[in-house]
PDB file of C-alpha atoms in Angstrom:
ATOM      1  CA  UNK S   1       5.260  28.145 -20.054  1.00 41.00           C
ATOM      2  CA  UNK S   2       3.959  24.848 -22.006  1.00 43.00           C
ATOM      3  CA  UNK S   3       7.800  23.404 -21.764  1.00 42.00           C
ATOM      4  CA  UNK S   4       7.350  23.525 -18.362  1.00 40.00           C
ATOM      5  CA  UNK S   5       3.769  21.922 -17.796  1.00 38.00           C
ATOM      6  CA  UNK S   6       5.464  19.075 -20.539  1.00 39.00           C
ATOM      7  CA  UNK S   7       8.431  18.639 -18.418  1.00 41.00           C
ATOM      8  CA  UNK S   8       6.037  18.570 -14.799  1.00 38.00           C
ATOM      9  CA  UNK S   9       3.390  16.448 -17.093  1.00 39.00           C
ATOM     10  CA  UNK S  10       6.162  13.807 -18.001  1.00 42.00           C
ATOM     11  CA  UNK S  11       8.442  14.356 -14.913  1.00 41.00           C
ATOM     12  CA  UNK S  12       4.857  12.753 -12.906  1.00 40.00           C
ATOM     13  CA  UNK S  13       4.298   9.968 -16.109  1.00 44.00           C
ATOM     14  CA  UNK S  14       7.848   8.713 -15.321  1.00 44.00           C
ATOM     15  CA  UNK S  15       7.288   8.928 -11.204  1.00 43.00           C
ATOM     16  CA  UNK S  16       4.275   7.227 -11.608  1.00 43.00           C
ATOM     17  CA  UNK S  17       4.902   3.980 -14.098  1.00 45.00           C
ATOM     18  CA  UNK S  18       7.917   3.699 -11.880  1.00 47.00           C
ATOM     19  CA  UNK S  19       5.576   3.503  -8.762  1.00 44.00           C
ATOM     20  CA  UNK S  20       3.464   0.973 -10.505  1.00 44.00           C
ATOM     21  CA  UNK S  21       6.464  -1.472 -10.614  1.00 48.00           C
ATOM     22  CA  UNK S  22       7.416  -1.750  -7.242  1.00 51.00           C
ATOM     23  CA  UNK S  23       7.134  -4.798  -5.618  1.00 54.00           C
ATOM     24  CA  UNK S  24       3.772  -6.508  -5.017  1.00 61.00           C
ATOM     25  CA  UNK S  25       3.446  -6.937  -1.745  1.00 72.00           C
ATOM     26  CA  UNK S  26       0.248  -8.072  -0.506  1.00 78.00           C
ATOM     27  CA  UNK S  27      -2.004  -4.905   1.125  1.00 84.00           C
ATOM     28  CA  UNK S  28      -2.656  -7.434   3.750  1.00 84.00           C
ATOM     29  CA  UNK S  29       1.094  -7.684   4.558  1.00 82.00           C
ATOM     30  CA  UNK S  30       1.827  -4.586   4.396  1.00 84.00           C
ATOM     31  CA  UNK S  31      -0.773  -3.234   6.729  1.00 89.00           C
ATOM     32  CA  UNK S  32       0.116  -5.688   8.969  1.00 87.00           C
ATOM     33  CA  UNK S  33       3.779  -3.988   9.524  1.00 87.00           C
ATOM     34  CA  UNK S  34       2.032  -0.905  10.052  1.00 92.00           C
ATOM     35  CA  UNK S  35      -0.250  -1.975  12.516  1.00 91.00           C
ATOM     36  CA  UNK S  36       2.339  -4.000  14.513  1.00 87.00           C
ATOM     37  CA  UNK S  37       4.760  -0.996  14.430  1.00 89.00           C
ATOM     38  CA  UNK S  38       2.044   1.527  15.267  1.00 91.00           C
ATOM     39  CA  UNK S  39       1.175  -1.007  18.302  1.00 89.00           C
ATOM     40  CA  UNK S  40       4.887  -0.663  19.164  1.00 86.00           C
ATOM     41  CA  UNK S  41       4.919   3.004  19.088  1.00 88.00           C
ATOM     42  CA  UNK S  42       1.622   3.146  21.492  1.00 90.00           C
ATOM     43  CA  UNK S  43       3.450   1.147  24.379  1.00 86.00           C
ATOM     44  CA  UNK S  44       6.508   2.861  24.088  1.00 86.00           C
ATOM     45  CA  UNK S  45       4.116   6.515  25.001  1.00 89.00           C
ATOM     46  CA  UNK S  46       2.865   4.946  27.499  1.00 87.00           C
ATOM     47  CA  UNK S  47       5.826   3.860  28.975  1.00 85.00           C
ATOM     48  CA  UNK S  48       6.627   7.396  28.802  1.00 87.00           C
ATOM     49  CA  UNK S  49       3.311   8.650  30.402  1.00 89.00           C
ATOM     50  CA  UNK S  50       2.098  10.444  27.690  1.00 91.00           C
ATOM     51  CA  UNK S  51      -1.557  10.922  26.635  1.00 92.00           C
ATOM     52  CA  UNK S  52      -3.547   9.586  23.787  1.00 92.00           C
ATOM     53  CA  UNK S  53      -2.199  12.175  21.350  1.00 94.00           C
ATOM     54  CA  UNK S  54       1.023  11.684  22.172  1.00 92.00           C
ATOM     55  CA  UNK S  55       0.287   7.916  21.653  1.00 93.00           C
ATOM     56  CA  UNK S  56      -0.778   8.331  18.014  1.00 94.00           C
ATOM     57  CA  UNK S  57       1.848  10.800  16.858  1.00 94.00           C
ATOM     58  CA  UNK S  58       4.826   8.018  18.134  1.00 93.00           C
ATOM     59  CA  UNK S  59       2.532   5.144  16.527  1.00 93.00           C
ATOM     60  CA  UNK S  60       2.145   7.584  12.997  1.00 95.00           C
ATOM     61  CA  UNK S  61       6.067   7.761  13.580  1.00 94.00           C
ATOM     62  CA  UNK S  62       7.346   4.373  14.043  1.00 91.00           C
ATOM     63  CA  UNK S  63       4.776   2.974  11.170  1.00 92.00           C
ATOM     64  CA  UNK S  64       5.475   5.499   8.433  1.00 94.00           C
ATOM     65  CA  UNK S  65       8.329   7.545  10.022  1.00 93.00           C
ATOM     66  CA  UNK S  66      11.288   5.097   7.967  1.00 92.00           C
ATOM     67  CA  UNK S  67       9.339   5.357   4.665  1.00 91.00           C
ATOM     68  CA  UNK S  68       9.216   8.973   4.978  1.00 92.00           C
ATOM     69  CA  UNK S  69      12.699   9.193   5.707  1.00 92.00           C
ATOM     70  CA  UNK S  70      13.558   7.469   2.543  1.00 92.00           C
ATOM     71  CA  UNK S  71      10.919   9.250   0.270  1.00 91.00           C
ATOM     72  CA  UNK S  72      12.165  13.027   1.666  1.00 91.00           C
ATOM     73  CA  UNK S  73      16.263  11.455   0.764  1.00 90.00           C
ATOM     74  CA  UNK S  74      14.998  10.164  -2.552  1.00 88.00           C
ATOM     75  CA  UNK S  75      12.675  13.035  -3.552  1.00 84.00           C
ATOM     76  CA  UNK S  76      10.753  11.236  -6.188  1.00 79.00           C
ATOM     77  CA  UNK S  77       7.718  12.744  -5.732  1.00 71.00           C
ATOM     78  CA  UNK S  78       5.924   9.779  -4.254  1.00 80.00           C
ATOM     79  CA  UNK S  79       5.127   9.555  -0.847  1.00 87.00           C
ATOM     80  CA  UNK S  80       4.013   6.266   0.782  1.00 89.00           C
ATOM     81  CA  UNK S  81       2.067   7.784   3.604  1.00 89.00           C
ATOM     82  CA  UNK S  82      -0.009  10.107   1.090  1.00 87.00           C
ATOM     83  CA  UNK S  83      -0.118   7.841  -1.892  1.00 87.00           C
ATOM     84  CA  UNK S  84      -1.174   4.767   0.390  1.00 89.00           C
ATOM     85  CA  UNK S  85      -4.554   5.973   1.578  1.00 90.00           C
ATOM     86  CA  UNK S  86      -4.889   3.197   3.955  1.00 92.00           C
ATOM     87  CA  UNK S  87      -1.719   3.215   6.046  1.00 92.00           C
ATOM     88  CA  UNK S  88      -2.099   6.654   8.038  1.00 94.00           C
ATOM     89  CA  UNK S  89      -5.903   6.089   9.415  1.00 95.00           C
ATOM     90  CA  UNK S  90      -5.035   2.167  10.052  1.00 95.00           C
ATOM     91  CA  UNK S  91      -1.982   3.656  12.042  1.00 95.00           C
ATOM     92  CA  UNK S  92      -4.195   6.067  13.460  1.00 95.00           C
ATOM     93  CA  UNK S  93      -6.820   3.334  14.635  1.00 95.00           C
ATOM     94  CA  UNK S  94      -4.657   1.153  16.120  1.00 93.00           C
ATOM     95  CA  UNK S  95      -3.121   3.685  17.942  1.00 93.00           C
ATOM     96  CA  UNK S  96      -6.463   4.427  19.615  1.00 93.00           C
ATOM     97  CA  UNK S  97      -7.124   0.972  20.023  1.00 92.00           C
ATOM     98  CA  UNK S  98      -3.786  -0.225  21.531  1.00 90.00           C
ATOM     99  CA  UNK S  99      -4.066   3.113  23.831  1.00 91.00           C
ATOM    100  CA  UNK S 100      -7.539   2.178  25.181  1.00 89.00           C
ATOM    101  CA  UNK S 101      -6.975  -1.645  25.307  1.00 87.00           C
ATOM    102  CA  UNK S 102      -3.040  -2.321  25.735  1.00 80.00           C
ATOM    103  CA  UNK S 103      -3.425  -5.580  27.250  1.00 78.00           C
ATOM    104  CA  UNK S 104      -4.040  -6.941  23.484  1.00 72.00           C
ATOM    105  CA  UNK S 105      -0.099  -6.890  23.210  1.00 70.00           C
ATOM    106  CA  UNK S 106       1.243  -6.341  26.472  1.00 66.00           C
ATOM    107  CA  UNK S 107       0.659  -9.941  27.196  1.00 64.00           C
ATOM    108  CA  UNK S 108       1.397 -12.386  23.984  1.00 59.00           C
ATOM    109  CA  UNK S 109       5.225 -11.066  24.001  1.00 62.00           C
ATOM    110  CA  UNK S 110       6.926 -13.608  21.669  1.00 67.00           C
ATOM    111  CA  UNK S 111       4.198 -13.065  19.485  1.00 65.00           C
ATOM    112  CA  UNK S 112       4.638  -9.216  19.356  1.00 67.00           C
ATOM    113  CA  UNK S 113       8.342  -9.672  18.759  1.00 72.00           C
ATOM    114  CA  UNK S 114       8.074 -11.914  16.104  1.00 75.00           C
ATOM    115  CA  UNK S 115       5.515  -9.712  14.301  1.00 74.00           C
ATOM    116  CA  UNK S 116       8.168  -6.613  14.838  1.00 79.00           C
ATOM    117  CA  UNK S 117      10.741  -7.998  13.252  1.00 83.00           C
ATOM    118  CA  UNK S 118       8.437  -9.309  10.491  1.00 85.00           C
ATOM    119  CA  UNK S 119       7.639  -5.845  10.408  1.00 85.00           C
ATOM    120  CA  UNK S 120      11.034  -4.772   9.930  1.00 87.00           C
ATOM    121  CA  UNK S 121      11.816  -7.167   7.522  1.00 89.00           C
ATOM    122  CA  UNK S 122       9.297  -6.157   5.185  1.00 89.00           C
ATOM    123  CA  UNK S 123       9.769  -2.574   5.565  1.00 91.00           C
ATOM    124  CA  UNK S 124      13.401  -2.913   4.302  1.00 91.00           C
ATOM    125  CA  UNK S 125      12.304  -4.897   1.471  1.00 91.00           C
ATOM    126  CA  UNK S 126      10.031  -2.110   0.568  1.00 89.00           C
ATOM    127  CA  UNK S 127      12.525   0.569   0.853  1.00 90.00           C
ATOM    128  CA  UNK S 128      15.021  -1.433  -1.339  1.00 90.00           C
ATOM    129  CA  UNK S 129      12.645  -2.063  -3.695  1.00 88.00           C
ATOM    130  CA  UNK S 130      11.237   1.153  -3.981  1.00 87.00           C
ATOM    131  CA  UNK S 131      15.026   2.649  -4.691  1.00 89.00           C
ATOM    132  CA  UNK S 132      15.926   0.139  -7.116  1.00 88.00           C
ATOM    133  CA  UNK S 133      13.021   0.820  -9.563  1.00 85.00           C
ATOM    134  CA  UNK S 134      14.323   4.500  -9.143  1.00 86.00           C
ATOM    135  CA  UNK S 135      17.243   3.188 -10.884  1.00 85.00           C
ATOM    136  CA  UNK S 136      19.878   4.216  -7.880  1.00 89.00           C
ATOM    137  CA  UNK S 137      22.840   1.561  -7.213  1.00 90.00           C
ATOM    138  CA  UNK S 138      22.189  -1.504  -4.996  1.00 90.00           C
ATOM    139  CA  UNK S 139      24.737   0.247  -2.385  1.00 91.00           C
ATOM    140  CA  UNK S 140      22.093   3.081  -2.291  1.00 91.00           C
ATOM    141  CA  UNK S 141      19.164   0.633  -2.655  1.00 92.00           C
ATOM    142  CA  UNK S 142      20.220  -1.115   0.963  1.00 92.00           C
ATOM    143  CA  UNK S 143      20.336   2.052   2.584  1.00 92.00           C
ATOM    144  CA  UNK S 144      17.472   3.234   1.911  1.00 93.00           C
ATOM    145  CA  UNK S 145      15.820  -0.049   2.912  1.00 92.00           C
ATOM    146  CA  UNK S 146      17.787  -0.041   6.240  1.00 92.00           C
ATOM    147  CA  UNK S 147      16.499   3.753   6.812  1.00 92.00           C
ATOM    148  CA  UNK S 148      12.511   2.530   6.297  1.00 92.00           C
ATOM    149  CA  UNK S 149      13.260   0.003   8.285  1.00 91.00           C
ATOM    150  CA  UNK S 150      14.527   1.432  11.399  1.00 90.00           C
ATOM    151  CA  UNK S 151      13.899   5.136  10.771  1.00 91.00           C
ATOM    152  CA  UNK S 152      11.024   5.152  12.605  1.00 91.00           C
ATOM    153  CA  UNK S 153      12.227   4.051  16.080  1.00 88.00           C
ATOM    154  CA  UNK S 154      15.085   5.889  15.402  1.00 91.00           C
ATOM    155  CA  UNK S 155      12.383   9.412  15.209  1.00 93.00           C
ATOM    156  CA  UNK S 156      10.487   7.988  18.207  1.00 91.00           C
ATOM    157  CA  UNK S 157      13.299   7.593  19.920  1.00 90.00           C
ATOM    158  CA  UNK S 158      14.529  11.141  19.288  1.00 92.00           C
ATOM    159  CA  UNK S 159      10.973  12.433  20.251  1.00 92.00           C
ATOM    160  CA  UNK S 160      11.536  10.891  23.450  1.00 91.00           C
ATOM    161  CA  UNK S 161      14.840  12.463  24.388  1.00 89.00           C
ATOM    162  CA  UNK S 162      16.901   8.825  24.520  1.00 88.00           C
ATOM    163  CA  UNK S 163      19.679   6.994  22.268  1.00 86.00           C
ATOM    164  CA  UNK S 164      18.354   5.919  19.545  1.00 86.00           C
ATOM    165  CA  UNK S 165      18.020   2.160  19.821  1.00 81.00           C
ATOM    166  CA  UNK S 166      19.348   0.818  16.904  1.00 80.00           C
ATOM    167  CA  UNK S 167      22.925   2.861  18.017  1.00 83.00           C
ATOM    168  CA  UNK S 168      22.176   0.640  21.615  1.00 80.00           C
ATOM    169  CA  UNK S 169      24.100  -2.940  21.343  1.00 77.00           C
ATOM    170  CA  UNK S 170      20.979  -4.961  21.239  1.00 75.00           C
ATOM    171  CA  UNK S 171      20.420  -8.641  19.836  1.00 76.00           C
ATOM    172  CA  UNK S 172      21.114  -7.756  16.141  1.00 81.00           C
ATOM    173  CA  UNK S 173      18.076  -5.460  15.524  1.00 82.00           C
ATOM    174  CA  UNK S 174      19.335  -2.913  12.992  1.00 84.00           C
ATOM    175  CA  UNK S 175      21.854  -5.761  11.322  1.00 88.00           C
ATOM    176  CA  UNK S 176      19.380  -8.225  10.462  1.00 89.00           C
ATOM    177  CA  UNK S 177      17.382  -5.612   8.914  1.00 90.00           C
ATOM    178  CA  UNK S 178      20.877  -4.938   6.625  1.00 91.00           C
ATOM    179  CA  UNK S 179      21.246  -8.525   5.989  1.00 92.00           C
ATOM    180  CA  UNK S 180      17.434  -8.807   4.466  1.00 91.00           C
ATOM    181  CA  UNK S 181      18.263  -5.447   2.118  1.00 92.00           C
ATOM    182  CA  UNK S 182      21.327  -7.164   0.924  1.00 93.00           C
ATOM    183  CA  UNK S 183      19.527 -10.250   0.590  1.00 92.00           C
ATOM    184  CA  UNK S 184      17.163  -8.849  -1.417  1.00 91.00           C
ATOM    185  CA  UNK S 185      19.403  -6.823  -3.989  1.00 91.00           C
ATOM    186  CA  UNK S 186      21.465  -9.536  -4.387  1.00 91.00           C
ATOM    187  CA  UNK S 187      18.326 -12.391  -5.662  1.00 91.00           C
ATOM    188  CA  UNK S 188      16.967  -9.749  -7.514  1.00 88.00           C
ATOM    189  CA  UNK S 189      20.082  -8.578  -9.588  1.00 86.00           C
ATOM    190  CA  UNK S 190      22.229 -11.223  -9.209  1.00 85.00           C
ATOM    191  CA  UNK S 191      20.234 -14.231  -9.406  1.00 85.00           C
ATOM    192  CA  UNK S 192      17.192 -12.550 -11.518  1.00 82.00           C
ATOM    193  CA  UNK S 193      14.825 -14.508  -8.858  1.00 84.00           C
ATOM    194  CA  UNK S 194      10.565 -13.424  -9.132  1.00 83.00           C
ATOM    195  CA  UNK S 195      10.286  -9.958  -6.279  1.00 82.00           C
ATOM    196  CA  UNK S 196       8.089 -11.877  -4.875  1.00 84.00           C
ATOM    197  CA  UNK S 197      10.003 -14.943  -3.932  1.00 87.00           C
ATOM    198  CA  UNK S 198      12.881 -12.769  -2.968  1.00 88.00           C
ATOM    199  CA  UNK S 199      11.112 -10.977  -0.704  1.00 88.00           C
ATOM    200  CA  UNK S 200       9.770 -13.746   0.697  1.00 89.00           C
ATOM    201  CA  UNK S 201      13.033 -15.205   1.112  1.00 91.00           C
ATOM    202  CA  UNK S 202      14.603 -11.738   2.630  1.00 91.00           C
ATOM    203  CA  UNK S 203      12.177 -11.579   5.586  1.00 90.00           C
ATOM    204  CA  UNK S 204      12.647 -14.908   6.599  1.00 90.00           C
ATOM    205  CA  UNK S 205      15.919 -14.293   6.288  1.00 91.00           C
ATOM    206  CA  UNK S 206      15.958 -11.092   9.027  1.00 90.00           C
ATOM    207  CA  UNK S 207      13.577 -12.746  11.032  1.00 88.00           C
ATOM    208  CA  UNK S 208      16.046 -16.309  10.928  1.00 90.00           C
ATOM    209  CA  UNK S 209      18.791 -13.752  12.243  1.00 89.00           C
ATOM    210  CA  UNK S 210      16.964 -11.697  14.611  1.00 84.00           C
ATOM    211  CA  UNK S 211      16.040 -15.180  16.057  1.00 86.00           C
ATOM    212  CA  UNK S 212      19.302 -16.566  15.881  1.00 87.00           C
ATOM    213  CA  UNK S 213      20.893 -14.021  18.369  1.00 82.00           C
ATOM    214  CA  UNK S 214      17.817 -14.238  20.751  1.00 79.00           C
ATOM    215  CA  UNK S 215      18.137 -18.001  20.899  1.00 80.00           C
ATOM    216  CA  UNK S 216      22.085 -17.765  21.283  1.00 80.00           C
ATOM    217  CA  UNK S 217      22.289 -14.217  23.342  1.00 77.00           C
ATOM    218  CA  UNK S 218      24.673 -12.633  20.776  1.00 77.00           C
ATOM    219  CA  UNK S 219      24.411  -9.016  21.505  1.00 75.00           C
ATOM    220  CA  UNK S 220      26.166  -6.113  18.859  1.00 72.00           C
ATOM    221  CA  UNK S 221      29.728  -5.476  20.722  1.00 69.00           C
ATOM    222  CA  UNK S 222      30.303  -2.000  22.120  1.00 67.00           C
ATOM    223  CA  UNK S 223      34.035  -3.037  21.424  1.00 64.00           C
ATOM    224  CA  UNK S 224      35.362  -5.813  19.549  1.00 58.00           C
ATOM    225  CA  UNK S 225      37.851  -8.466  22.161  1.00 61.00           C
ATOM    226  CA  UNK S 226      37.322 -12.031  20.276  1.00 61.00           C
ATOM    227  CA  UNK S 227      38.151 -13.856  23.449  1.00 63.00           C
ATOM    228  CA  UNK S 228      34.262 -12.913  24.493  1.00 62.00           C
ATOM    229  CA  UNK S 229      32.489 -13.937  21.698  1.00 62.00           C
ATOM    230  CA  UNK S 230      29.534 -16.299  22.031  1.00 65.00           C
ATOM    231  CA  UNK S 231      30.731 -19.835  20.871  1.00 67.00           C
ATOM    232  CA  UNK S 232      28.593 -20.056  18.066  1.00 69.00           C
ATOM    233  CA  UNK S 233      29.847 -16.916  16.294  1.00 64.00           C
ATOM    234  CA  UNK S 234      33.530 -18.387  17.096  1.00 63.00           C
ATOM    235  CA  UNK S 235      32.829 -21.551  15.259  1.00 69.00           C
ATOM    236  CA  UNK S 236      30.987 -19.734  12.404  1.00 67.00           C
ATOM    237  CA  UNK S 237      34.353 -17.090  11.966  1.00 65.00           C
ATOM    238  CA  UNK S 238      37.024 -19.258  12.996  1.00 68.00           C
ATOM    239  CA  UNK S 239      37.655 -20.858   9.118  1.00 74.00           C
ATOM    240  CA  UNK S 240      37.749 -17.139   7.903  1.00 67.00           C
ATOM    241  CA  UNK S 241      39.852 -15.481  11.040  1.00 64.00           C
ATOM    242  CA  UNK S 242      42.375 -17.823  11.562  1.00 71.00           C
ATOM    243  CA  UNK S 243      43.954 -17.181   7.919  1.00 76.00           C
ATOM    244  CA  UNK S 244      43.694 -14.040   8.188  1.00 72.00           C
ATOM    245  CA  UNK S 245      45.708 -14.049  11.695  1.00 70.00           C
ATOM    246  CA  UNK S 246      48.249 -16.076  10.177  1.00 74.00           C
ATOM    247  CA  UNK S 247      48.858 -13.578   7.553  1.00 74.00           C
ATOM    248  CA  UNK S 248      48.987 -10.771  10.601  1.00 71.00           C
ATOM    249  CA  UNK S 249      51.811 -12.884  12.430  1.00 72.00           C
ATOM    250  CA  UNK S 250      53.560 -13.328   9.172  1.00 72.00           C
ATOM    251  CA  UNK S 251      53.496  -9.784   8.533  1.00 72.00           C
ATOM    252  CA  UNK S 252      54.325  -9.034  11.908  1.00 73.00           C
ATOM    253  CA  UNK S 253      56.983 -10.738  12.025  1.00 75.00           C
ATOM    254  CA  UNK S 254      58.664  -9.158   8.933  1.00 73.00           C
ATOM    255  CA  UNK S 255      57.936  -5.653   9.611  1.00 79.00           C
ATOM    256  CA  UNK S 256      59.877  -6.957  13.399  1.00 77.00           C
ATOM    257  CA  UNK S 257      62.911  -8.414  11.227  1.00 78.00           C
ATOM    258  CA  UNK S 258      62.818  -5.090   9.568  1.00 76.00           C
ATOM    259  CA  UNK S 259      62.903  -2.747  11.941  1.00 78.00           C
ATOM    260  CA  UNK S 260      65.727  -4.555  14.213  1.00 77.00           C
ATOM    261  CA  UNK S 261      68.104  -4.770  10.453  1.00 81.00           C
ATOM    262  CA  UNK S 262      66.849  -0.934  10.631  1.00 79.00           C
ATOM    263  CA  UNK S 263      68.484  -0.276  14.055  1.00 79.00           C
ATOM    264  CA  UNK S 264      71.451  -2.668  13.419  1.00 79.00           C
ATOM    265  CA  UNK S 265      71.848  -0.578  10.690  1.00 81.00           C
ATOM    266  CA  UNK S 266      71.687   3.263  12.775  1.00 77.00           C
ATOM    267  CA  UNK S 267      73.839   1.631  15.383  1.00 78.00           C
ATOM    268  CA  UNK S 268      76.549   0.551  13.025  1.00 75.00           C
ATOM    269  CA  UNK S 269      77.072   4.322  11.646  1.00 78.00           C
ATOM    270  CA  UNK S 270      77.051   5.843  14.858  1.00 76.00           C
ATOM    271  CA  UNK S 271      80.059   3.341  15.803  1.00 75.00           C
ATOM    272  CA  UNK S 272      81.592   4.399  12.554  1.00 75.00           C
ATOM    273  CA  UNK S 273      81.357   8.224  13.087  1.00 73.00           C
ATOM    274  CA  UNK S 274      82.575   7.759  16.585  1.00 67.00           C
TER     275      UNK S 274
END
């Protein structure tokens, strides 16, 4: 019996130092994604007609729905939405506030999308964060930071019977959150840069991309022809595709010369038998 209460006493020790070193990001900050994701998940219900409860469950979901996605896959023991005491009843009242008074972000709608995909941002720095002081590979890391970033419209879109969106081809939402993950496991073990400052970097870096394919209308392909790409993308792939189609035709090319010596060859010992 006391080997076991010393394993559970140092099993929560360890879970616990290794909370204490995730990354510092301001309380400020991170309410701020939760509110602007719960807001989210209020005007999708009532798009959907559904009533004030229905209104707070989607905003608890799209807020903390990612993180608990990731802290159910990692099963460390610590669980944002019960170890942060503040993000469930500030989800909770903005829910009730965004219900009662939707006209606070129904109408400044740049705004609102530039706080969502801050939001985003910062939710898969979090997640990447959180896995990497967990000591799990930077391959594992990104997921997880991916999966609190989008996990929750991905649940709130399930709740509401419809494709998820990030599986919709839309202007780059779900890749720019990748591209911040990676961002941020690569100036943190690569480059050794301060959490802070790489975090920093990594949400301006999914918000630059996000941005980048709203300015320029580049839109996720439901099926790859490189004849329709948007002109930007061509010039930005063009020094790395046309290389790589020149090796194509050149081994094109031989596997053609190959096959026709190949049925020069099958033709020349059916003359023979004849």
């Amino acid at each position: 019996m006391v080997p076991a209460v010393l394993a559970a006493t140092q099993s929560a020790s360890s879970i616990s130092s290794a909370a204490g070193q995730t990354v510092a990001i301001p309380i400020a900050f991170e309410m701020l994604a939760v509110i602007v994701a719960s807001a989210g998940g209020v005007l999708s219900a009532r798009e959907s007609k559904l009533d004030l409860i229905g209104a707070i469950g989607l905003a608890v979901i799209v807020s903390l729905g990612g993180g608990l996605i990731r802290d159910v896959i990692l099963q460390v023991g610590d669980v944002y939405i019960l170890q942060q005491p503040l993000a469930l009843p500030v989800s909770i009242a903005t829910a009730a506030a965004v219900f009662m008074f939707p006209m606070v972000v129904e109408k400044p709608d740049r705004l609102v999308a530039a706080l969502d995909i801050f939001s985003v941002g910062l939710f898969a720095v979090m997640g990447a964060d959180k896995t990497m002081v967990y000591g799990y590979p930077p391959v594992t890391c990104v997921m997880m930071g991916f999966f609190t970033a989008v996990g929750g419209g991905m649940l709130r879109d399930i709740c509401l019977a419809r494709v998820p969106y990030i599986f919709q081809r839309s202007n780059l939402y779900a890749i720019a959150a990748i591209a911040g993950a990676i961002a941020y496991m690569t100036l943190i073990e690569s480059l050794g840069m301060w959490n802070i400052a790489a975090a920093t970097i990594s949400v301006a870096l999914t918000m630059l991309i996000r941005w980048w394919s709203i300015r320029y209308n580049i839109m996720s392909p439901t099926e790859f022809d490189p004849h329709k790409l948007p002109e930007p993308v061509k010039k930005v792939a063009r020094p790395v595709v046309r290389p790589i189609q020149r090796a194509g035709h050149h081994v094109s090319a031989k596997t053609s010369q190959a096959a026709a010596r190949a049925r020069d060859r099958k033709r020349h010992r059916r003359q023979q038998n004849r």
